[in-house]
Short mmCIF file of C-alpha atoms in Angstrom, two decimals:
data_model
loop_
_atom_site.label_atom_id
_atom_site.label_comp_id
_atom_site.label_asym_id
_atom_site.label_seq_id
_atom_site.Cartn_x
_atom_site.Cartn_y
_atom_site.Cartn_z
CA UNK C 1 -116.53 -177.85 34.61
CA UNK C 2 -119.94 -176.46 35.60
CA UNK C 3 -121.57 -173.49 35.42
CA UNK C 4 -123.35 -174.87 38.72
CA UNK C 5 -120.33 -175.53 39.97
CA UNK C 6 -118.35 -172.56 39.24
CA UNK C 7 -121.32 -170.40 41.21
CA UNK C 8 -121.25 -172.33 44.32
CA UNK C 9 -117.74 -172.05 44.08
CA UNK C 10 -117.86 -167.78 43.84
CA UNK C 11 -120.63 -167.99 46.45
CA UNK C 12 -118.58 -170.20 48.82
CA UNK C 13 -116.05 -167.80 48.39
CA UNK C 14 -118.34 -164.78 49.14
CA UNK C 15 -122.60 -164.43 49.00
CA UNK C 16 -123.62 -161.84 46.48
CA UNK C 17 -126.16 -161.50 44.07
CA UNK C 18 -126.72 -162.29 40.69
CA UNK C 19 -125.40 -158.89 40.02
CA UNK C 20 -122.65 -159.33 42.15
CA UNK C 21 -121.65 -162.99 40.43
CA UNK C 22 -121.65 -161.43 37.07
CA UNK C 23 -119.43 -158.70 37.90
CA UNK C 24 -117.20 -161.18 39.87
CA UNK C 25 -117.23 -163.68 36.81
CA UNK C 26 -115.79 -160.45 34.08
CA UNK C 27 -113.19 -160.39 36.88
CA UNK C 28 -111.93 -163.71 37.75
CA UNK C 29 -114.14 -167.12 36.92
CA UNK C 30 -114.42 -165.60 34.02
CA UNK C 31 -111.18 -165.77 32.57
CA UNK C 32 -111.38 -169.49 32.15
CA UNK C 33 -115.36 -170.59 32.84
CA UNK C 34 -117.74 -167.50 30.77
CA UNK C 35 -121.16 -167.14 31.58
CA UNK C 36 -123.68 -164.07 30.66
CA UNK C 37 -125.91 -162.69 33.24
CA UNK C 38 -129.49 -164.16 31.97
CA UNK C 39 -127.43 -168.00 32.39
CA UNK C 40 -126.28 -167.00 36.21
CA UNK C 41 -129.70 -165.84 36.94
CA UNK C 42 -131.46 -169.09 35.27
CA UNK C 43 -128.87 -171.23 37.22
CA UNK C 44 -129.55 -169.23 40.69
CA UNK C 45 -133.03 -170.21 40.42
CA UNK C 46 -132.18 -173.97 39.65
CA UNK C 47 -129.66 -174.19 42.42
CA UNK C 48 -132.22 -172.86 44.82
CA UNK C 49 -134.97 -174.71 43.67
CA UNK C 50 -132.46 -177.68 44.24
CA UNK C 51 -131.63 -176.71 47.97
CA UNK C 52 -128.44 -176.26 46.75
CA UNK C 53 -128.47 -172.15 47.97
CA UNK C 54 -130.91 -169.92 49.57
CA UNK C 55 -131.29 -166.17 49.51
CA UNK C 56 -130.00 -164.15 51.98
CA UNK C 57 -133.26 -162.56 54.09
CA UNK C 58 -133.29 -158.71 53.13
CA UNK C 59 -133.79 -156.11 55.56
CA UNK C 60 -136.06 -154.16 53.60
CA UNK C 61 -139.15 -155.46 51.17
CA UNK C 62 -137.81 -157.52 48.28
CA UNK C 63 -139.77 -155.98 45.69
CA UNK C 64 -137.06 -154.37 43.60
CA UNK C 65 -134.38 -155.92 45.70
CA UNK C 66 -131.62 -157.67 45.00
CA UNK C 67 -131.51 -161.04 46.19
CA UNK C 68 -127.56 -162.34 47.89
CA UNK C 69 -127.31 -166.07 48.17
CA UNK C 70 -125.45 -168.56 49.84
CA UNK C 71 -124.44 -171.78 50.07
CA UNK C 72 -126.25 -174.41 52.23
CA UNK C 73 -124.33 -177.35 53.01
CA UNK C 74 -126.23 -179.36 50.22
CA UNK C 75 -124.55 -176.74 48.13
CA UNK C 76 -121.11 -177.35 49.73
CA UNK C 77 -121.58 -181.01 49.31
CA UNK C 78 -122.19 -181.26 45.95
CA UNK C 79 -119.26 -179.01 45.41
CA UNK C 80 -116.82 -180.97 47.62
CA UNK C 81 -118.40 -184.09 45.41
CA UNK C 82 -117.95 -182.61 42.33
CA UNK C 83 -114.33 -181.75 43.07
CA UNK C 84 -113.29 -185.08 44.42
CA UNK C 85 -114.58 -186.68 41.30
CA UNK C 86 -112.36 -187.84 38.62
CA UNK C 87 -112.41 -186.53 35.21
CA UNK C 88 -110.70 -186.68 31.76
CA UNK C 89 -109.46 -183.98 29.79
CA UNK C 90 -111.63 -182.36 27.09
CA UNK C 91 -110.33 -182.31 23.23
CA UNK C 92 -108.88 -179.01 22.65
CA UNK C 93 -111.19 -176.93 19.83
CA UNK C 94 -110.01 -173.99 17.88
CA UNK C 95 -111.38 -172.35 15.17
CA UNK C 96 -107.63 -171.06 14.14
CA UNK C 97 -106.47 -174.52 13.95
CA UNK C 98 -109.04 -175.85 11.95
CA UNK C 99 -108.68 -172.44 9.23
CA UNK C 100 -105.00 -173.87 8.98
CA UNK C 101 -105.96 -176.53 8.11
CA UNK C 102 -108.20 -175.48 5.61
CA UNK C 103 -105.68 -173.30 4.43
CA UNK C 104 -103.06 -176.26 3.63
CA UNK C 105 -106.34 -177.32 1.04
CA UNK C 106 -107.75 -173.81 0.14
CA UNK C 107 -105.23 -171.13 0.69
CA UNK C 108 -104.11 -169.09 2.84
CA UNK C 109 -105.30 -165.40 2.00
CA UNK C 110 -105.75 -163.77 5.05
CA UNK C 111 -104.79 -165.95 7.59
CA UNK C 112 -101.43 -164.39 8.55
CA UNK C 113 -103.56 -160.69 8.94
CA UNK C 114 -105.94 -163.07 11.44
CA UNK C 115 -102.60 -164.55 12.80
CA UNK C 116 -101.45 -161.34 13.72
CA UNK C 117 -104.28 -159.92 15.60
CA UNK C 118 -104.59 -163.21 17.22
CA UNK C 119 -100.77 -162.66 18.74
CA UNK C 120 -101.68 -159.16 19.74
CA UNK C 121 -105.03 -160.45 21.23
CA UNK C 122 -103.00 -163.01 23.26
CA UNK C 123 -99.89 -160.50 24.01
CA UNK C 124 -102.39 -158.23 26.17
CA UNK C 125 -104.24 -161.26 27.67
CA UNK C 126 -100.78 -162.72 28.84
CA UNK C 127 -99.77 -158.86 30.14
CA UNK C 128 -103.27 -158.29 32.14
CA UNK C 129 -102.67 -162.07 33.72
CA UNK C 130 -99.37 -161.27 34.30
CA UNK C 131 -100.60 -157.67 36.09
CA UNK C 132 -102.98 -159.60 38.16
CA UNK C 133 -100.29 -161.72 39.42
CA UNK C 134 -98.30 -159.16 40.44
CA UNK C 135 -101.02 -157.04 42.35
CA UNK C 136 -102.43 -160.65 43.96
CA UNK C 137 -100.10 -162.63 44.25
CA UNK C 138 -97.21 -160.70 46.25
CA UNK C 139 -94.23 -162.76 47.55
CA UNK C 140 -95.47 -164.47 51.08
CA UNK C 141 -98.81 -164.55 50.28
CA UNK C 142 -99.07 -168.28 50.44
CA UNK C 143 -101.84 -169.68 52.40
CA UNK C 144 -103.24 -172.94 50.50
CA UNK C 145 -106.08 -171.07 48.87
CA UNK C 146 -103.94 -168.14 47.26
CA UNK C 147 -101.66 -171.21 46.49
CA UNK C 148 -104.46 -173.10 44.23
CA UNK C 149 -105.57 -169.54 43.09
CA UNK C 150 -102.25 -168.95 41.42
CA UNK C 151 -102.39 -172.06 40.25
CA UNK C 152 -105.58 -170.93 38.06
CA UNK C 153 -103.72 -167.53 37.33
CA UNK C 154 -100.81 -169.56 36.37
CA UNK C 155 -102.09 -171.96 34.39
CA UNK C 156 -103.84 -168.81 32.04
CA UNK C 157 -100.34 -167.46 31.93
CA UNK C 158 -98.45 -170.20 30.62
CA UNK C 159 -101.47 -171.18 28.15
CA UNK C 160 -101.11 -167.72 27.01
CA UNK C 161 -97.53 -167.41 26.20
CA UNK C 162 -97.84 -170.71 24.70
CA UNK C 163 -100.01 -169.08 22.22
CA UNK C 164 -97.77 -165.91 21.80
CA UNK C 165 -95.09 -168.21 20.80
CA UNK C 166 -96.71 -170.35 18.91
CA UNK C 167 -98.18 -167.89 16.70
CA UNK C 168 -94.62 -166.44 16.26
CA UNK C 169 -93.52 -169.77 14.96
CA UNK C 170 -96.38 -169.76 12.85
CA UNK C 171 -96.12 -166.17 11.40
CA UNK C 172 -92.48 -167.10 10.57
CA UNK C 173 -93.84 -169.78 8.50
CA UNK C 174 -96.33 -167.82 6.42
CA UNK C 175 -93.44 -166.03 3.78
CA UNK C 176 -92.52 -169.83 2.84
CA UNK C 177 -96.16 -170.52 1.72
CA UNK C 178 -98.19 -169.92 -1.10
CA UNK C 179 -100.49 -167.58 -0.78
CA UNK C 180 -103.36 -169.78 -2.82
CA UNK C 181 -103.31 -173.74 -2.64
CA UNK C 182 -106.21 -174.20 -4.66
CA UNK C 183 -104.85 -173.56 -8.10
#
């Protein structure tokens, strides 16, 4: 995934401004594709130079104003390409992994503290997804886009109680271990 592509996406969905796609991004894109505001802006101005969108014409003078965008059908295009394209999985990274490994050679002093605010981290993740669903998602609200939609949503949820339960296996684990492997 693309940062280009995940702003013609939220622009496709509705024009706004980089303001707008920021906000929008802390609320959904965001969950799985992060982006600050200074890398929307840079990539509004790319995408535009590219043809890709256009802003909106304002009423009043721009000075001061925000700009909306949209998508022009280069934009939609290129997003319909992008889409259709194949690709292959990425290698999962994570930090927490790696420590336990680390930990099997080094120890494992304070890695079950860092376990346990990681399970509480990813408890209130899974319980905000799982609100979300349950204010969007309503039974018989099926059209194909709220289908694929939930399909995102889902796809957070089960990653996320993945990692509650995993980390409860692994928390079980830690009283069998020595607390220092490097002796």
């Amino acid at each position: 995934m693309s940062l280009p592509h995940a702003i013609l996406t939220a622009l496709l969905e509705k024009p706004s401004s980089g303001l707008e796609l920021t906000r929008r991004f802390d609320k959904s894109i965001g969950y799985f594709w992060s982006a600050t505001h200074q890398q929307i802006y840079r990539e509004l101005g790319k995408l535009e130079a590219d043809g890709l969108i256009r802003a909106l014409p304002s009423e009043q003078p721009a000075r001061g104003q925000k700009k909306s965008y949209e998508v022009l059908p280069a934009g939609r295009a290129e997003l319909a390409r992008w889409t259709a394209a194949s690709q292959d999985p990425k290698p999962h990274r994570d930090t927490m992994l790696l420590r336990l490994r680390a930990g099997a050679v080094v120890g494992t002093e304070g890695l079950a503290d860092d376990l346990r605010r990681h399970l509480e981290l990813h408890r209130r993740q899974l319980a905000e997804y799982q609100e979300i669903e349950k204010r969007d998602f309503p039974p018989g609200r099926d059209s194909a886009q709220d289908r694929l939609r939930h399909l995102v949503l889902r796809a957070g949820i089960d990653l996320e109680t993945f990692w509650t339960r995993w980390l409860t296996h692994a928390l079980a684990e830690f009283p069998e271990l020595p607390p220092d492997q490097s002796r």
